[in-house]
Short mmCIF file of C-alpha atoms in Angstrom, two decimals:
data_model
loop_
_atom_site.label_atom_id
_atom_site.label_comp_id
_atom_site.label_asym_id
_atom_site.label_seq_id
_atom_site.Cartn_x
_atom_site.Cartn_y
_atom_site.Cartn_z
CA UNK A 219 128.72 88.03 110.71
CA UNK A 220 127.95 85.15 108.39
CA UNK A 221 128.93 84.99 104.74
CA UNK A 222 126.48 85.75 101.98
CA UNK A 223 123.82 83.03 102.30
CA UNK A 224 122.05 83.97 99.09
CA UNK A 225 121.30 81.42 96.41
CA UNK A 226 122.04 82.31 92.77
CA UNK A 227 119.29 82.14 90.18
CA UNK A 228 120.32 82.43 86.55
CA UNK A 229 118.15 84.45 84.15
CA UNK A 230 117.89 83.43 80.49
CA UNK A 231 118.11 85.30 78.13
CA UNK A 232 120.48 87.88 79.62
CA UNK A 233 118.44 90.86 78.44
CA UNK A 234 115.49 89.63 80.53
CA UNK A 235 117.40 90.51 83.69
CA UNK A 236 117.58 94.18 82.66
CA UNK A 237 114.00 94.18 81.38
CA UNK A 238 112.67 92.89 84.70
CA UNK A 239 115.18 94.66 86.95
CA UNK A 240 112.63 96.26 89.37
CA UNK A 241 110.87 92.92 89.88
CA UNK A 242 114.10 91.00 90.46
CA UNK A 243 115.41 93.68 92.82
CA UNK A 244 112.25 93.32 94.92
CA UNK A 245 112.82 89.55 95.10
CA UNK A 246 116.43 90.10 96.16
CA UNK A 247 115.19 92.30 99.01
CA UNK A 248 112.51 89.83 100.05
CA UNK A 249 114.53 86.59 99.96
CA UNK A 250 118.15 85.38 100.28
CA UNK A 251 118.62 85.15 96.53
CA UNK A 252 120.52 86.98 93.81
CA UNK A 253 119.96 86.96 90.05
CA UNK A 254 122.69 86.61 87.44
CA UNK A 255 122.87 86.76 83.66
CA UNK A 256 123.30 83.35 82.12
CA UNK A 257 122.93 82.20 78.53
CA UNK A 258 124.89 78.98 78.67
CA UNK A 259 127.52 77.46 80.87
CA UNK A 260 126.98 79.76 83.85
CA UNK A 261 123.46 78.41 84.26
CA UNK A 262 124.90 75.06 85.38
CA UNK A 263 126.57 76.75 88.37
CA UNK A 264 123.35 78.34 89.63
CA UNK A 265 120.96 76.98 92.25
CA UNK A 266 118.06 77.57 89.88
CA UNK A 267 117.28 78.88 86.40
CA UNK A 268 114.40 81.01 85.12
CA UNK A 269 113.90 81.05 81.36
CA UNK A 270 111.90 84.00 80.03
CA UNK A 271 110.36 84.10 76.54
CA UNK A 272 113.12 84.28 73.95
CA UNK A 273 115.41 81.95 75.88
CA UNK A 274 115.91 78.18 75.93
CA UNK A 275 116.46 75.75 78.75
CA UNK A 276 120.08 74.53 78.80
CA UNK A 277 120.62 70.87 78.02
CA UNK A 278 121.48 68.40 80.82
CA UNK A 279 120.63 70.97 83.49
CA UNK A 280 120.81 69.60 87.03
CA UNK A 281 119.39 72.66 88.81
CA UNK A 282 115.63 73.29 89.03
CA UNK A 283 114.32 75.30 86.09
CA UNK A 284 111.22 77.42 85.50
CA UNK A 285 110.29 78.12 81.88
CA UNK A 286 107.92 81.05 81.29
CA UNK A 287 105.90 80.94 78.09
CA UNK A 288 104.32 84.05 76.56
CA UNK A 289 102.73 86.06 75.31
CA UNK A 290 102.18 88.36 78.27
CA UNK A 291 98.47 88.63 79.06
CA UNK A 292 96.73 91.91 78.26
CA UNK A 293 94.11 93.53 80.45
CA UNK A 294 90.59 93.07 79.12
CA UNK A 295 87.45 94.25 80.88
CA UNK A 296 84.64 91.86 81.80
CA UNK A 297 86.80 88.77 81.43
CA UNK A 298 88.05 86.29 84.00
CA UNK A 299 89.26 82.74 84.46
CA UNK A 300 89.56 80.32 87.36
CA UNK A 301 92.83 78.60 88.25
CA UNK A 302 92.54 75.20 89.93
CA UNK A 303 95.46 73.80 91.91
CA UNK A 304 95.91 70.10 92.78
CA UNK A 305 97.29 68.87 96.08
CA UNK A 306 100.82 68.61 94.76
CA UNK A 307 103.97 68.49 96.86
CA UNK A 308 105.61 70.96 94.49
CA UNK A 309 103.13 73.65 95.55
CA UNK A 310 102.97 75.64 98.76
CA UNK A 311 100.52 74.11 101.24
CA UNK A 312 98.25 77.17 101.01
CA UNK A 313 97.61 76.49 97.30
CA UNK A 314 96.48 72.89 97.73
CA UNK A 315 93.00 72.35 96.34
CA UNK A 316 92.34 76.06 95.78
CA UNK A 317 90.20 77.57 93.02
CA UNK A 318 91.28 81.19 92.52
CA UNK A 319 89.73 83.68 90.11
CA UNK A 320 91.81 86.05 87.98
CA UNK A 321 89.83 89.08 86.82
CA UNK A 322 90.33 91.28 83.78
CA UNK A 323 92.16 88.74 81.63
CA UNK A 324 91.42 85.80 79.37
CA UNK A 325 92.73 82.29 80.18
CA UNK A 326 96.37 81.81 79.16
CA UNK A 327 97.30 79.30 76.44
CA UNK A 328 97.55 75.68 77.51
CA UNK A 329 100.89 73.98 78.24
CA UNK A 330 101.58 70.41 77.13
CA UNK A 331 102.10 67.94 79.98
CA UNK A 332 105.42 66.14 79.35
CA UNK A 333 105.59 62.36 79.37
CA UNK A 334 105.58 61.19 82.98
CA UNK A 335 104.89 64.73 84.18
CA UNK A 336 101.88 66.31 85.88
CA UNK A 337 99.84 69.50 85.92
CA UNK A 338 100.35 71.98 88.76
CA UNK A 339 97.54 74.32 87.68
CA UNK A 340 94.57 74.16 85.34
CA UNK A 341 92.36 76.81 83.72
CA UNK A 342 89.17 75.66 82.03
CA UNK A 343 90.34 72.06 82.43
CA UNK A 344 93.57 72.71 80.47
CA UNK A 345 97.05 72.65 82.04
CA UNK A 346 98.76 76.03 82.37
CA UNK A 347 101.56 74.99 84.76
CA UNK A 348 103.35 71.64 84.51
CA UNK A 349 106.08 69.66 86.28
CA UNK A 350 108.40 67.34 84.39
CA UNK A 351 109.08 63.70 85.14
CA UNK A 352 111.90 63.69 87.76
CA UNK A 353 113.88 61.33 85.51
CA UNK A 354 114.02 64.12 82.90
CA UNK A 355 115.26 66.78 85.32
CA UNK A 356 113.44 69.23 87.56
CA UNK A 357 111.65 71.53 85.11
CA UNK A 358 108.39 73.43 85.38
CA UNK A 359 106.72 75.14 82.43
CA UNK A 360 104.10 77.82 83.01
CA UNK A 361 101.91 79.88 80.71
CA UNK A 362 102.62 83.21 82.41
CA UNK A 363 104.99 86.17 82.15
CA UNK A 364 105.33 88.68 85.00
CA UNK A 365 104.00 92.19 84.42
CA UNK A 366 106.29 95.17 84.89
CA UNK A 367 105.99 96.95 88.23
CA UNK A 368 104.39 100.36 87.88
CA UNK A 369 105.97 103.44 89.43
CA UNK A 370 103.30 103.57 92.13
CA UNK A 371 102.86 99.84 92.67
CA UNK A 372 103.98 97.48 95.39
CA UNK A 373 105.04 93.94 94.52
CA UNK A 374 102.00 92.79 96.50
CA UNK A 375 99.71 94.57 94.01
CA UNK A 376 100.56 91.75 91.58
CA UNK A 377 99.74 88.95 94.04
CA UNK A 378 96.31 89.64 95.39
CA UNK A 379 92.72 88.45 95.04
CA UNK A 380 91.74 88.83 91.38
CA UNK A 381 95.27 89.56 90.15
CA UNK A 382 97.91 86.92 90.77
CA UNK A 383 98.55 84.59 87.88
CA UNK A 384 101.41 86.42 86.13
CA UNK A 385 103.52 86.50 89.31
CA UNK A 386 102.54 83.49 91.43
CA UNK A 387 104.61 80.76 89.67
CA UNK A 388 107.74 82.94 89.79
CA UNK A 389 107.29 83.65 93.49
CA UNK A 390 106.76 79.95 94.20
CA UNK A 391 109.97 79.08 92.35
CA UNK A 392 112.11 81.84 93.88
CA UNK A 393 110.96 80.98 97.41
CA UNK A 394 111.74 77.33 96.82
CA UNK A 395 115.30 78.09 95.67
CA UNK A 396 115.96 80.74 98.32
CA UNK A 397 114.42 79.07 101.36
CA UNK A 398 114.86 75.36 100.64
CA UNK A 399 113.45 73.13 103.36
CA UNK A 400 112.40 76.13 105.46
CA UNK A 401 109.88 76.96 102.72
CA UNK A 402 107.53 74.56 104.49
CA UNK A 403 105.43 77.05 106.36
CA UNK A 404 105.04 77.19 110.12
CA UNK A 405 101.58 77.34 111.69
CA UNK A 406 99.44 80.25 110.53
CA UNK A 407 98.36 82.85 113.08
CA UNK A 408 94.83 84.21 112.78
CA UNK A 409 92.42 86.61 114.45
CA UNK A 410 89.13 88.33 113.66
CA UNK A 411 88.70 92.00 114.59
CA UNK A 412 85.39 93.81 115.07
CA UNK A 413 85.76 97.59 115.07
CA UNK A 414 83.73 99.94 117.33
CA UNK A 415 81.85 97.84 119.96
CA UNK A 416 82.10 98.66 123.64
CA UNK A 417 81.38 96.47 126.66
CA UNK A 418 78.85 98.77 128.31
CA UNK A 419 76.00 96.35 127.58
CA UNK A 420 75.67 92.67 126.74
CA UNK A 421 75.48 93.44 123.03
CA UNK A 422 76.49 96.11 120.57
CA UNK A 423 74.48 96.46 117.41
CA UNK A 424 74.28 93.04 115.77
CA UNK A 425 76.98 91.58 118.04
CA UNK A 426 75.83 89.67 121.13
CA UNK A 427 78.97 88.99 123.11
CA UNK A 428 77.94 85.75 124.81
CA UNK A 429 76.68 84.31 121.54
CA UNK A 430 79.92 85.41 119.86
CA UNK A 431 82.04 83.77 122.55
CA UNK A 432 80.06 80.54 122.31
CA UNK A 433 80.38 80.40 118.52
CA UNK A 434 84.09 81.21 118.69
CA UNK A 435 84.63 78.35 121.15
CA UNK A 436 82.64 75.89 119.03
CA UNK A 437 84.33 76.87 115.76
CA UNK A 438 87.79 77.46 117.24
CA UNK A 439 88.36 81.10 116.30
CA UNK A 440 89.36 84.24 118.25
CA UNK A 441 87.87 87.73 118.05
CA UNK A 442 89.59 90.94 119.11
CA UNK A 443 87.05 93.68 119.78
CA UNK A 444 88.52 97.09 118.91
CA UNK A 445 86.96 99.41 121.45
CA UNK A 446 87.06 103.20 121.64
CA UNK A 447 88.89 104.57 124.72
CA UNK A 448 86.28 107.33 125.11
CA UNK A 449 83.65 104.64 125.73
CA UNK A 450 85.69 103.29 128.64
CA UNK A 451 84.96 106.46 130.63
CA UNK A 452 81.20 106.18 130.22
CA UNK A 453 78.91 104.24 132.59
CA UNK A 454 78.25 100.53 132.11
CA UNK A 455 80.38 97.37 131.76
CA UNK A 456 77.84 94.54 131.57
CA UNK A 457 79.78 92.52 128.98
CA UNK A 458 83.01 92.48 130.96
CA UNK A 459 82.18 89.12 132.52
CA UNK A 460 81.97 87.47 129.09
CA UNK A 461 85.50 88.61 128.26
CA UNK A 462 86.80 87.41 131.63
CA UNK A 463 85.20 83.99 131.13
CA UNK A 464 86.42 83.55 127.51
CA UNK A 465 90.01 84.83 127.18
CA UNK A 466 90.78 82.19 124.54
CA UNK A 467 87.92 83.42 122.36
CA UNK A 468 87.64 87.16 123.06
CA UNK A 469 90.08 89.99 123.70
CA UNK A 470 90.08 93.78 123.54
CA UNK A 471 92.32 96.18 121.60
CA UNK A 472 92.32 99.95 121.11
CA UNK A 473 90.32 101.75 118.40
CA UNK A 474 91.42 105.37 118.19
CA UNK A 475 90.76 107.66 121.15
CA UNK A 476 87.62 109.76 120.59
CA UNK A 477 86.80 108.24 117.16
CA UNK A 478 86.29 111.60 115.46
CA UNK A 479 86.83 112.25 111.75
CA UNK A 480 90.36 111.34 110.55
CA UNK A 481 91.43 111.17 114.17
CA UNK A 482 94.71 109.31 113.73
CA UNK A 483 95.34 110.30 110.11
CA UNK A 484 95.33 114.08 110.67
CA UNK A 485 98.78 115.65 110.61
CA UNK A 486 99.88 116.86 114.05
CA UNK A 487 103.04 117.94 115.79
CA UNK A 488 104.97 115.18 117.54
CA UNK A 489 103.90 116.56 120.93
CA UNK A 490 100.21 116.71 119.95
CA UNK A 491 100.28 113.16 118.57
CA UNK A 492 101.88 111.91 121.80
CA UNK A 493 99.22 113.65 123.92
CA UNK A 494 96.45 111.97 121.91
CA UNK A 495 98.00 108.49 122.21
CA UNK A 496 98.82 108.95 125.90
CA UNK A 497 95.22 110.06 126.44
CA UNK A 498 94.01 106.78 124.93
CA UNK A 499 96.51 104.82 127.04
CA UNK A 500 95.43 106.66 130.22
CA UNK A 501 91.76 105.91 129.59
CA UNK A 502 92.60 102.25 129.05
CA UNK A 503 94.75 102.16 132.20
CA UNK A 504 91.87 103.57 134.29
CA UNK A 505 89.46 100.94 132.93
CA UNK A 506 91.56 97.83 133.50
CA UNK A 507 91.82 97.73 137.32
CA UNK A 508 88.16 98.69 137.62
CA UNK A 509 87.00 95.71 135.52
CA UNK A 510 89.76 93.13 135.87
CA UNK A 511 90.30 92.66 132.12
CA UNK A 512 93.22 93.76 129.99
CA UNK A 513 93.06 95.78 126.81
CA UNK A 514 96.02 94.95 124.57
CA UNK A 515 98.08 97.97 123.51
CA UNK A 516 97.57 97.39 119.83
CA UNK A 517 95.88 100.08 117.74
CA UNK A 518 93.25 99.55 115.06
CA UNK A 519 92.91 103.00 113.48
CA UNK A 520 89.40 104.35 112.85
CA UNK A 521 88.66 104.49 109.11
CA UNK A 522 91.98 102.71 108.46
CA UNK A 523 94.14 105.85 108.46
CA UNK A 524 97.17 106.76 110.58
CA UNK A 525 99.65 109.56 109.89
CA UNK A 526 103.42 109.25 110.11
CA UNK A 527 103.40 111.43 113.23
CA UNK A 528 100.80 109.28 114.97
CA UNK A 529 102.64 106.10 114.01
CA UNK A 530 105.79 107.49 115.62
CA UNK A 531 103.78 108.48 118.71
CA UNK A 532 102.41 104.95 119.02
CA UNK A 533 105.99 103.65 118.97
CA UNK A 534 107.22 106.13 121.57
CA UNK A 535 104.18 105.50 123.80
CA UNK A 536 104.83 101.76 123.99
CA UNK A 537 102.11 100.30 121.75
CA UNK A 538 102.83 96.85 120.34
CA UNK A 539 101.72 97.71 116.83
CA UNK A 540 99.07 98.97 114.47
CA UNK A 541 96.73 96.74 112.45
CA UNK A 542 95.78 98.36 109.15
CA UNK A 543 94.83 97.41 105.60
CA UNK A 544 97.63 99.56 104.11
CA UNK A 545 101.35 99.13 104.93
CA UNK A 546 101.79 102.92 104.91
CA UNK A 547 98.36 103.95 106.21
CA UNK A 548 98.28 107.63 105.34
CA UNK A 549 97.10 109.54 102.30
CA UNK A 550 99.66 110.61 99.76
CA UNK A 551 102.27 107.87 100.22
CA UNK A 552 104.11 107.72 96.90
CA UNK A 553 107.57 106.26 97.59
CA UNK A 554 106.76 102.86 96.11
CA UNK A 555 110.07 102.74 94.24
CA UNK A 556 112.00 102.53 97.54
CA UNK A 557 109.46 100.38 99.40
CA UNK A 558 108.41 97.75 96.85
CA UNK A 559 107.77 95.20 99.63
CA UNK A 560 104.97 97.22 101.23
CA UNK A 561 102.28 94.65 102.10
CA UNK A 562 104.54 91.68 101.26
CA UNK A 563 106.11 90.98 104.66
CA UNK A 564 104.59 89.67 107.91
CA UNK A 565 104.50 93.33 109.01
CA UNK A 566 105.79 96.64 107.71
CA UNK A 567 108.09 98.27 110.25
CA UNK A 568 107.35 102.00 110.46
CA UNK A 569 107.16 104.92 112.83
CA UNK A 570 110.76 104.31 113.88
CA UNK A 571 110.17 100.72 115.00
CA UNK A 572 106.43 99.92 115.15
CA UNK A 573 105.05 96.94 113.19
CA UNK A 574 102.07 97.64 110.94
CA UNK A 575 100.25 94.31 110.84
CA UNK A 576 98.26 93.66 107.63
CA UNK A 577 94.53 93.20 108.05
CA UNK A 578 91.84 92.49 105.46
CA UNK A 579 88.10 93.30 105.28
CA UNK A 580 85.70 90.40 105.80
CA UNK A 581 83.44 91.64 103.02
CA UNK A 582 85.99 91.20 100.23
CA UNK A 583 87.09 88.06 98.39
CA UNK A 584 88.52 85.49 100.77
CA UNK A 585 90.90 84.42 97.99
CA UNK A 586 93.35 86.93 99.44
CA UNK A 587 93.71 84.76 102.54
CA UNK A 588 95.45 82.22 100.30
CA UNK A 589 98.13 84.73 99.33
CA UNK A 590 98.54 85.92 102.92
CA UNK A 591 99.17 82.34 104.02
CA UNK A 592 101.46 81.83 101.01
CA UNK A 593 103.53 84.85 102.13
CA UNK A 594 103.58 83.72 105.79
CA UNK A 595 101.50 86.70 106.88
CA UNK A 596 99.03 86.58 109.78
CA UNK A 597 95.40 86.13 108.79
CA UNK A 598 93.80 89.20 110.39
CA UNK A 599 90.27 89.75 109.10
CA UNK A 600 88.22 92.70 110.29
CA UNK A 601 84.62 93.81 110.08
CA UNK A 602 81.98 96.01 111.74
CA UNK A 603 78.90 94.87 113.60
CA UNK A 604 76.69 95.55 110.55
CA UNK A 605 78.65 92.95 108.56
CA UNK A 606 77.12 90.40 110.96
CA UNK A 607 73.52 91.57 110.61
CA UNK A 608 72.48 88.15 109.30
CA UNK A 609 74.38 86.26 111.99
CA UNK A 610 77.87 84.89 112.52
CA UNK A 611 77.99 82.83 109.32
CA UNK A 612 80.55 85.17 107.66
CA UNK A 613 83.00 84.52 110.52
CA UNK A 614 82.45 80.77 110.26
CA UNK A 615 82.97 80.86 106.48
CA UNK A 616 86.22 82.81 106.82
CA UNK A 617 87.44 80.46 109.58
CA UNK A 618 86.64 77.47 107.37
CA UNK A 619 88.53 79.01 104.44
CA UNK A 620 91.52 79.66 106.69
CA UNK A 621 91.46 76.04 107.85
CA UNK A 622 91.99 74.92 104.24
CA UNK A 623 95.34 76.71 104.13
CA UNK A 624 97.25 74.71 106.73
CA UNK A 625 97.69 74.48 110.48
CA UNK A 626 95.92 77.60 111.83
CA UNK A 627 96.37 78.88 115.38
CA UNK A 628 93.73 81.41 116.44
CA UNK A 629 94.98 83.94 119.00
CA UNK A 630 94.78 87.54 120.15
CA UNK A 631 96.30 90.37 118.14
CA UNK A 632 98.89 90.87 120.87
CA UNK A 633 99.96 87.22 120.59
CA UNK A 634 100.29 87.62 116.83
CA UNK A 635 102.34 90.79 117.26
CA UNK A 636 104.72 89.09 119.71
CA UNK A 637 105.36 86.07 117.47
CA UNK A 638 105.96 87.79 114.13
CA UNK A 639 109.41 86.85 112.83
CA UNK A 640 111.28 84.98 110.12
CA UNK A 641 113.79 82.46 111.52
CA UNK A 642 116.48 80.26 109.98
CA UNK A 643 118.29 77.98 112.42
CA UNK A 644 121.01 76.23 110.42
CA UNK A 645 124.54 75.38 111.45
CA UNK A 646 126.43 77.59 113.89
CA UNK A 647 124.39 80.76 113.30
CA UNK A 648 120.65 81.27 113.61
CA UNK A 649 119.17 84.24 111.74
CA UNK A 650 116.14 85.96 113.27
CA UNK A 651 114.32 88.79 111.47
CA UNK A 652 111.84 90.36 113.92
CA UNK A 653 108.67 91.91 112.53
CA UNK A 654 107.75 92.80 116.08
CA UNK A 655 108.85 95.35 118.64
CA UNK A 656 108.53 92.78 121.46
CA UNK A 657 109.33 89.40 119.96
CA UNK A 658 108.95 86.30 122.13
CA UNK A 659 109.80 83.02 120.39
CA UNK A 660 111.39 79.67 121.08
CA UNK A 661 115.16 80.04 121.43
CA UNK A 662 117.17 78.77 118.43
CA UNK A 663 119.69 75.98 119.02
CA UNK A 664 122.66 77.66 117.32
CA UNK A 665 125.37 79.16 119.59
CA UNK A 666 125.20 82.50 117.75
CA UNK A 667 122.16 84.57 116.81
CA UNK A 668 122.25 87.09 113.99
CA UNK A 669 119.35 89.52 114.31
CA UNK A 670 118.45 91.13 111.00
CA UNK A 671 116.46 94.31 111.61
CA UNK A 672 114.11 94.71 108.63
CA UNK A 673 114.00 98.00 106.79
CA UNK A 674 112.19 100.41 109.08
CA UNK A 675 110.42 103.50 107.80
CA UNK A 676 111.34 106.59 109.81
CA UNK A 677 113.94 104.89 112.01
CA UNK A 678 116.70 107.45 111.62
CA UNK A 679 120.32 106.27 111.84
CA UNK A 680 120.14 104.03 114.94
CA UNK A 681 117.79 101.73 116.83
CA UNK A 682 117.80 100.45 120.39
CA UNK A 683 117.47 96.66 120.33
CA UNK A 684 117.25 94.76 123.63
CA UNK A 685 118.09 91.04 123.42
CA UNK A 686 117.31 88.98 126.53
CA UNK A 687 117.50 92.17 128.60
CA UNK A 688 120.81 93.37 127.14
CA UNK A 689 120.58 96.67 125.16
CA UNK A 690 122.35 97.13 121.83
CA UNK A 691 122.49 100.40 119.89
CA UNK A 692 122.32 99.25 116.27
CA UNK A 693 123.58 101.53 113.52
CA UNK A 694 121.20 101.33 110.58
CA UNK A 695 122.14 101.17 106.95
CA UNK A 696 120.99 103.92 104.58
CA UNK A 697 118.10 101.66 103.52
CA UNK A 698 116.72 101.54 107.10
CA UNK A 699 117.85 98.00 108.04
CA UNK A 700 120.57 96.78 110.38
CA UNK A 701 122.24 93.77 111.97
CA UNK A 702 123.30 92.79 115.48
CA UNK A 703 125.08 89.54 116.35
CA UNK A 704 124.87 88.11 119.87
CA UNK A 705 126.00 84.97 121.62
CA UNK A 706 123.14 82.62 122.44
CA UNK A 707 123.32 81.83 126.17
CA UNK A 708 120.61 79.17 125.93
CA UNK A 709 119.78 79.70 129.60
CA UNK A 710 116.03 79.75 128.93
CA UNK A 711 113.74 78.19 126.35
CA UNK A 712 112.48 81.57 125.16
CA UNK A 713 114.20 84.33 123.21
CA UNK A 714 113.00 87.90 123.67
CA UNK A 715 113.93 90.75 121.35
CA UNK A 716 112.60 94.25 122.00
CA UNK A 717 112.84 97.43 119.96
CA UNK A 718 112.70 100.31 122.42
CA UNK A 719 112.05 103.98 121.83
CA UNK A 720 114.58 106.45 123.13
CA UNK A 721 113.61 109.03 125.76
CA UNK A 722 110.52 109.41 127.90
CA UNK A 723 107.02 110.52 126.99
CA UNK A 724 105.14 112.92 129.25
CA UNK A 725 102.22 111.20 131.00
CA UNK A 726 98.68 112.21 130.11
CA UNK A 727 97.09 114.81 132.36
CA UNK A 728 93.46 115.09 133.40
CA UNK A 729 93.02 117.72 130.71
CA UNK A 730 94.29 115.26 128.08
CA UNK A 731 92.06 112.29 128.84
CA UNK A 732 88.86 113.77 130.25
CA UNK A 733 86.00 113.66 127.73
CA UNK A 734 85.18 116.74 125.67
CA UNK A 735 81.65 117.75 124.72
CA UNK A 736 81.75 117.26 120.95
CA UNK A 737 83.34 113.80 120.90
CA UNK A 738 80.89 112.62 123.59
CA UNK A 739 77.90 114.00 121.67
CA UNK A 740 79.12 112.53 118.38
CA UNK A 741 79.79 109.16 119.95
CA UNK A 742 76.36 109.14 121.61
CA UNK A 743 74.74 109.65 118.21
CA UNK A 744 76.77 106.97 116.43
CA UNK A 745 76.28 104.45 119.23
CA UNK A 746 72.52 105.13 119.26
CA UNK A 747 72.48 104.52 115.51
CA UNK A 748 74.40 101.27 115.86
CA UNK A 749 72.17 99.99 118.64
CA UNK A 750 69.03 100.88 116.68
CA UNK A 751 70.04 99.09 113.48
CA UNK A 752 69.11 95.56 114.67
CA UNK A 753 65.61 96.76 115.48
CA UNK A 754 65.24 98.38 112.07
CA UNK A 755 66.56 95.22 110.43
CA UNK A 756 63.96 93.15 112.29
CA UNK A 757 61.14 95.51 111.29
CA UNK A 758 62.15 95.37 107.61
CA UNK A 759 61.94 91.58 107.68
#
């Protein structure tokens, strides 16, 4: 085990540390940093200093300092302001040149630019975040004070499209102190997802597969089509050839099983949930050899919901992950106090060891892509065929917005799921935090690898972790995380870390996967509706 690698950040005045304890505790969980009281001399020993209203920056301070100026903004309906960011080295690459709108608040008071300094953010043409002249020390002043975290709020609720300004400068500063040079982000991973289409015909609703593949190739993006396993049993597979010809542009993932109401979100016994997931897997397995294309074992839940029992079944049945817009995708989740980082990480580990990858609707503000890139999350944007009723321009616009945020690599959902990790390769020990159940990354150079298992919802007291084929039974801490340290053999260029479920799952029987009358009838009606919509749209024009 390595020593404590955390950097110390001093908080001034001391009472601010107690006042913002939930916020600071969330930061300590998210990053290798710890916060300490400091009103004077102790601040000079810290790696960084944050000065809240009521405190003063220490004189002759060598460490970086962030000064927060109040008053705290109050919510006010029908108000907004736009924050403009320059292309400054002090800012994360994702913020460069962005114009982001904050809703429900008036512009904060302006901040004076110090002599020789520069503005890091403007609102209404006035500076609201400044950087000092390096000759006068490393000090930033910002017109923002973080809001308190509500009892039923995640940290991410304060850094999202339309609500970000009070928290963003603090996050930027803490990440800089905690991560140092590794703060410079790695390439972004991105994928579009279209829910519902099947490959029975050359098009589905407003989506024409060959046109989609051509546009994806020309614009450089990738689309995962989330298809319903029930559809794979029905006649027709005319679009299969397009997927075979364009694997770099198109892929298939799983979308429920029968696609009935609240299919994955309904509470079931563990055995019933396993039968449903194994039914979907059996239908997929029958389709693949018949058509010669693979469907990635990654679930996009119909209507965005998935119960705890179904999430656990997906893990036990070997799925790579679940892509959902909520980190805990079932109704009634209320344990925000223990899981403040829901939606903050590259994936939320749940179901005993299954990553829940964050995805975002195409129809909402694309400003949120900035914060996803800022947090090193994958850019997974989903839609339905009707969102493309006027053509593929919305996909092109989202791809163009993503391109502004840095080096973007478009890939399948499975490729994203297998590359999701946080890595620090410094000195004799490399630290790898896998947000994947089947991680495949470039092998670190260090002779020792410390694998930090992130907090995992529903994991119990132990987890089976397989590193380069060698199994390790990892005892988990009470908070759901754990650590395993292994020697790095460096025999291959790639490192593989798997999280395996214990025990076997009964295979699906014919009774499990054969189609039932009601789901077939319901699906026939919804597919007929979807295929009729383009005609109705044409007639209206």
